[in-house]
Short mmCIF file of C-alpha atoms and ligand atoms in Angstrom, two decimals:
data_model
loop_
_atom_site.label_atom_id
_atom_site.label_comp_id
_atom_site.label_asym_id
_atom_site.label_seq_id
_atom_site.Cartn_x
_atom_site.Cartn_y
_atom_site.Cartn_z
CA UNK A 150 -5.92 -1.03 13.36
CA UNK A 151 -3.24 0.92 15.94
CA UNK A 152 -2.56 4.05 14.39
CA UNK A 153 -0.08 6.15 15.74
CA UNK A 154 -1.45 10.05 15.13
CA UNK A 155 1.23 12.73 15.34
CA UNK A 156 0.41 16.11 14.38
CA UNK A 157 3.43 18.71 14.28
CA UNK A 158 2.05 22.03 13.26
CA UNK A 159 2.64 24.70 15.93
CA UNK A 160 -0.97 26.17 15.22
CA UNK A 161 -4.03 24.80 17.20
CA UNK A 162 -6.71 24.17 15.88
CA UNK A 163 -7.16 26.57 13.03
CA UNK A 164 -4.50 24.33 11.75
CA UNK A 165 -4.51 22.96 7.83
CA UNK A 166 -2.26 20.10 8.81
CA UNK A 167 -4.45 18.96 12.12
CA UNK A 168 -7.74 19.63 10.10
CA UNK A 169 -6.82 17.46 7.48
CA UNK A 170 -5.24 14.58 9.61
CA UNK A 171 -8.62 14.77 11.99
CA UNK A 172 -10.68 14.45 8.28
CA UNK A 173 -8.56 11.62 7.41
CA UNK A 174 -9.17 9.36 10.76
CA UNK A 175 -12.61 10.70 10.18
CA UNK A 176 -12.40 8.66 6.92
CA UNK A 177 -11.10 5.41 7.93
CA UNK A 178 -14.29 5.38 10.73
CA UNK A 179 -16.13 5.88 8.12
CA UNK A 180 -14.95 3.27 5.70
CA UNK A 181 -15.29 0.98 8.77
CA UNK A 182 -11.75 0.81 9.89
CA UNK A 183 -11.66 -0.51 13.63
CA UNK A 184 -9.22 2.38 14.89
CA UNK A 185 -7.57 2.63 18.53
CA UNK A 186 -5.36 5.58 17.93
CA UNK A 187 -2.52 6.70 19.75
CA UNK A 188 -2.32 10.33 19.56
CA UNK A 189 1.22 12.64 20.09
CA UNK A 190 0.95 16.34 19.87
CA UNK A 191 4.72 16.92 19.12
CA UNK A 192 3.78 20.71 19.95
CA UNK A 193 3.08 19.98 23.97
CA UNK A 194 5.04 16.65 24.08
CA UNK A 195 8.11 17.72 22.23
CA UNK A 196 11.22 15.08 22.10
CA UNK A 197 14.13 16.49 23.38
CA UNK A 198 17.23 17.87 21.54
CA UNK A 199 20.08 15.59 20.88
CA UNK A 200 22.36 15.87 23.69
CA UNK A 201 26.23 14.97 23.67
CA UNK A 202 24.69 12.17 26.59
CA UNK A 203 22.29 10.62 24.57
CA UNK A 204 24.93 10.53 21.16
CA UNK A 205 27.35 8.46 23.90
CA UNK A 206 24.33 6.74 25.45
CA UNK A 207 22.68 5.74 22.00
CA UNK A 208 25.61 4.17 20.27
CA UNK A 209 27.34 1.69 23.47
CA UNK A 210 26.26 -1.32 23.02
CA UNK A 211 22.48 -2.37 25.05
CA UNK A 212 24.24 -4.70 27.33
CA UNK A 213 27.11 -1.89 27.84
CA UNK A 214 25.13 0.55 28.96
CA UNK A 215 25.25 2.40 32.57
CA UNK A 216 22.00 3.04 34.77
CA UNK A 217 22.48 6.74 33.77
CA UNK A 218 22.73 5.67 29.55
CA UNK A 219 19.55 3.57 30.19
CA UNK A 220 18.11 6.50 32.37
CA UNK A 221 18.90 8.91 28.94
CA UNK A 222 17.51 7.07 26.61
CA UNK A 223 14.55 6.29 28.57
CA UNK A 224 12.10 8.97 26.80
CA UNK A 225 13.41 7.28 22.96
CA UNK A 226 12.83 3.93 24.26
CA UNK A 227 9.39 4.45 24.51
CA UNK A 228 8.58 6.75 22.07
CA UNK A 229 10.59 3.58 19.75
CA UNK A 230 7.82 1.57 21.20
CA UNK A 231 4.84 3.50 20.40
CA UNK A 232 5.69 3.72 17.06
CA UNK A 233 6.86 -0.27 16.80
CA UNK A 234 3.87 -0.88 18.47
CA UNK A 235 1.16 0.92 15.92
CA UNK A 236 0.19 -0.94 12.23
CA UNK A 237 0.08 2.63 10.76
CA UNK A 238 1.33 5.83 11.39
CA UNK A 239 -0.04 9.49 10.32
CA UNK A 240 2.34 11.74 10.33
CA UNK A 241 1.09 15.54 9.79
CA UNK A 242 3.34 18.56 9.28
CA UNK A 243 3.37 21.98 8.15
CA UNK A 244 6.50 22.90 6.06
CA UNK A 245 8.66 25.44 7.87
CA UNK A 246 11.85 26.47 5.66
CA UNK A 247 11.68 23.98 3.09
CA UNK A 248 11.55 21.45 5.44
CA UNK A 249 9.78 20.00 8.63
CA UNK A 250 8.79 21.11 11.73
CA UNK A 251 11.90 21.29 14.16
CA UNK A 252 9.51 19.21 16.74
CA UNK A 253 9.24 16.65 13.97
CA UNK A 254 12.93 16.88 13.97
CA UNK A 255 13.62 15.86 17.44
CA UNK A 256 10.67 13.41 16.73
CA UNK A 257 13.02 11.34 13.99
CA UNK A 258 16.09 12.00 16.28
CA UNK A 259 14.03 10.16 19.41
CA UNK A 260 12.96 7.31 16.97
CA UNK A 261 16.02 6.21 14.85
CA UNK A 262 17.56 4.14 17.36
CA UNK A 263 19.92 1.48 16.47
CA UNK A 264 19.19 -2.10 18.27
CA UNK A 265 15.40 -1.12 18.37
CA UNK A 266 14.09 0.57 15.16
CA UNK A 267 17.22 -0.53 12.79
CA UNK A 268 19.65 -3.67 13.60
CA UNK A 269 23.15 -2.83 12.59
CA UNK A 270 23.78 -5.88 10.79
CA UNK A 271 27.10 -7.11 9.05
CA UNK A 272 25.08 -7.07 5.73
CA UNK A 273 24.00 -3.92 6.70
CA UNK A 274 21.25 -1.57 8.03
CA UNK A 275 17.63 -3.41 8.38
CA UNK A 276 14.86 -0.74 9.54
CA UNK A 277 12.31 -2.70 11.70
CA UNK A 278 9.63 -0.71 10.39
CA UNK A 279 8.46 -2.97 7.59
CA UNK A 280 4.85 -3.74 8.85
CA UNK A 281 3.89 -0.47 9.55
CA UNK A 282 1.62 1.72 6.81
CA UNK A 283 2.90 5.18 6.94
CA UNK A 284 1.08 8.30 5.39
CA UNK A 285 2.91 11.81 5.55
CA UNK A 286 0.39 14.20 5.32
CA UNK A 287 1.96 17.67 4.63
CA UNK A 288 0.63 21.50 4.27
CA UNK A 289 2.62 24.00 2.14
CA UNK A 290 2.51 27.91 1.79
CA UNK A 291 3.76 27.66 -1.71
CA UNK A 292 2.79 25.27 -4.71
CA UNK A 293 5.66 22.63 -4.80
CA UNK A 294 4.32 20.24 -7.06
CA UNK A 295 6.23 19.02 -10.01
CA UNK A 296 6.22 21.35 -12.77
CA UNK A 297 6.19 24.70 -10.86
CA UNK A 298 8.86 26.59 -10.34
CA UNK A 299 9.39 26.80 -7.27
CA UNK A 300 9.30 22.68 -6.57
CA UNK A 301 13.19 22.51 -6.23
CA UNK A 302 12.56 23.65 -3.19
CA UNK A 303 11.31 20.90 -1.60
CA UNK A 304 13.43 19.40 1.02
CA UNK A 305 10.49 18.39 2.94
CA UNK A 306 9.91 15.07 1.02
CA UNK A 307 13.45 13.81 0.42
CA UNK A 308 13.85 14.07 4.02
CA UNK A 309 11.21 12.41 4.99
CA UNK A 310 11.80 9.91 2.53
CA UNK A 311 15.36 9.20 3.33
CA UNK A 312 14.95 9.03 7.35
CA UNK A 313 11.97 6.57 7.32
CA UNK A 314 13.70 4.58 4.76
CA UNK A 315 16.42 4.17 6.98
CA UNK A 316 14.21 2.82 10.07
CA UNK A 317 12.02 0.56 7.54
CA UNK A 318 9.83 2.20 5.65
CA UNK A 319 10.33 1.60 2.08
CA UNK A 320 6.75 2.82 0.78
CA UNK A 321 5.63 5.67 2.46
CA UNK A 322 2.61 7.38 0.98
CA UNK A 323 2.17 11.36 0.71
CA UNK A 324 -0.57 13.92 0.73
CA UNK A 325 0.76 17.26 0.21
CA UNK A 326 -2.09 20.21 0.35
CA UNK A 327 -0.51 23.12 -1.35
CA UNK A 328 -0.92 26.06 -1.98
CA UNK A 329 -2.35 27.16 1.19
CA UNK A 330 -0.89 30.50 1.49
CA UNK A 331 0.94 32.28 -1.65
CA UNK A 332 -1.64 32.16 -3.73
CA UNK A 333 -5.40 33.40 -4.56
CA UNK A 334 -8.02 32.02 -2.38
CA UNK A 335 -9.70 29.58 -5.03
CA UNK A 336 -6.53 28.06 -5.37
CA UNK A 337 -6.47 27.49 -1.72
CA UNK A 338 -9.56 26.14 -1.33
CA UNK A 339 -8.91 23.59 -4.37
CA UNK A 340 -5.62 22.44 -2.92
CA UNK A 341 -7.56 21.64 0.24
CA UNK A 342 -9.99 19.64 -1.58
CA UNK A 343 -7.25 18.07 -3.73
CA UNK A 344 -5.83 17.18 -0.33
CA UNK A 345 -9.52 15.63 1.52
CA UNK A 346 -9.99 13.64 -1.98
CA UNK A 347 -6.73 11.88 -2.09
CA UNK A 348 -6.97 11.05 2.06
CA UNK A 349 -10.32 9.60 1.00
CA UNK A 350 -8.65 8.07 -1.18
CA UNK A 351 -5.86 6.66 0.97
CA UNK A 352 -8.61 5.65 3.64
CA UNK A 353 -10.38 3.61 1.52
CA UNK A 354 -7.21 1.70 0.38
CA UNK A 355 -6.06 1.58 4.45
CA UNK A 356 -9.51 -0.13 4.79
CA UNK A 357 -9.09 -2.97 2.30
CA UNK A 358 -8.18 -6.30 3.52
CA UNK A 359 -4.56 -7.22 3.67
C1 LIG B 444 7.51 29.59 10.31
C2 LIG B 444 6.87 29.21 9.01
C3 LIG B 444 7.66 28.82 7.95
C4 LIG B 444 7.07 28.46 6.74
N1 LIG B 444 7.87 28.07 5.71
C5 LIG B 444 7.31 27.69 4.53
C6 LIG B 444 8.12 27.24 3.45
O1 LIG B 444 9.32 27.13 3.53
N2 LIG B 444 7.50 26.88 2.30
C7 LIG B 444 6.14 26.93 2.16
O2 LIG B 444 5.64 26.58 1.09
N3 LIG B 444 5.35 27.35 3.19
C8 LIG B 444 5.90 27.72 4.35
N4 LIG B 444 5.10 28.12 5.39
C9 LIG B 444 3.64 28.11 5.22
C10 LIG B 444 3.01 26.86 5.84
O3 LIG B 444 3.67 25.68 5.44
C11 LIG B 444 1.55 26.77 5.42
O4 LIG B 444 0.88 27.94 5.80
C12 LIG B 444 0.87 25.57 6.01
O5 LIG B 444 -0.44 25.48 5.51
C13 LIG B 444 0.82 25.64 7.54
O6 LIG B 444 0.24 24.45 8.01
P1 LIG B 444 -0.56 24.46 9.40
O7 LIG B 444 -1.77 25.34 9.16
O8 LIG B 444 -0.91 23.03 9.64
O9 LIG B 444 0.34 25.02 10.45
C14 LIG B 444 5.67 28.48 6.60
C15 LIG B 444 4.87 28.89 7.70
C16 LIG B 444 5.46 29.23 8.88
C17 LIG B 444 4.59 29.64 10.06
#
């Protein structure tokens, strides 16, 4: 299995969101999953910002497009690629404000490319992203689970949701580990065990036979 690894928490290695995706390709080894993984640190190799260059550059037409255009989009092309490329992606991310890391941010904006990861089609928008297995792996200060009162909050998910829908993905799964900072520290520590149980879980289903 090619597994495209991208962690987006700004923390090193004290991370929750990189400790839990390491524990998770950790699990797949160890339910026997052969694993070449492509790893992206979005915190040293950050996509760039939207630019009004790569908005022209992005929407003219492949065969339209000028050395410079080609030259712009370079970096998207084959970071489109990598992720086309992979039969699973792990995608983990603290939230920040409700919602995800702005390096994730540039990461969608890099990746949604029409003619490569969705086809503009006269019966509509196809995301090319069908094949791929896609876990979102998230870490939350607050509990945002159904039920609390605080989970209206969540913009995080619905983002996600919506963006990788767009490109493909129509089934992502989640692991959310929450609450990792408002809250006493046994509830900590049992939302990071919730979290390790239901990637064990998600390994072992990534490791049955398709
Ligand atoms: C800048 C910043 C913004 C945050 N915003 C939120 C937030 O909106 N909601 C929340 O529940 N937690 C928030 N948190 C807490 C983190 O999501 C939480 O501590 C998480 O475990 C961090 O993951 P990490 O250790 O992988 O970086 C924020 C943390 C930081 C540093």
């Amino acid at each position: 299995m090619k597994l495209m690894h991208v962690d987006a928490s700004a923390k090193g290695d004290w991370s929750n969101s990189r400790t839990l995706s390491r524990f998770f390709i950790e699990q797949l080894r160890e339910q026997g999953v052969d694993l070449t993984v492509d790893y992206l640190d979005l915190n040293i190799d950050t996509p760039p910002h939207v630019t009004e260059a790569f908005a022209a550059a992005t929407y003219t037409h492949p065969d339209a497009r000028t050395d410079e255009m080609k030259q712009t989009l370079a970096a998207s092309d084959a970071l489109c690629k990598r992720v086309m490329d992979a039969d699973a992606c792990l995608f983990a991310m603290p939230m920040y404000n409700w919602s995800m890391p702005s390096t994730f941010k540039t990461f969608i904006d890099s990746i949604t490319r029409t003619e490569l990861t969705y086809l503009n089609t006269p019966e509509g928008i196809v995301g090319q992203l069908t094949r791929q297995k896609v876990l979102f792996l998230t870490s939350r200060g607050a509990d945002l689970r159904p039920g609390n009162p605080m989970a209206w909050m969540d913009a995080l998910t619905p983002a996600l949701k919506a963006a990788f829908a767009f490109i493909g993905v129509q089934d992502p799964q989640f692991v959310d580990a929450q609450p990792l900072l408002f809250s006493a520290a046994e509830a900590r520590l049992e939302a990071l065990e919730r979290a390790r149980m239901e990637l064990a879980q998600v390994a072992r289903q990534w490791a049955q036979p398709a």
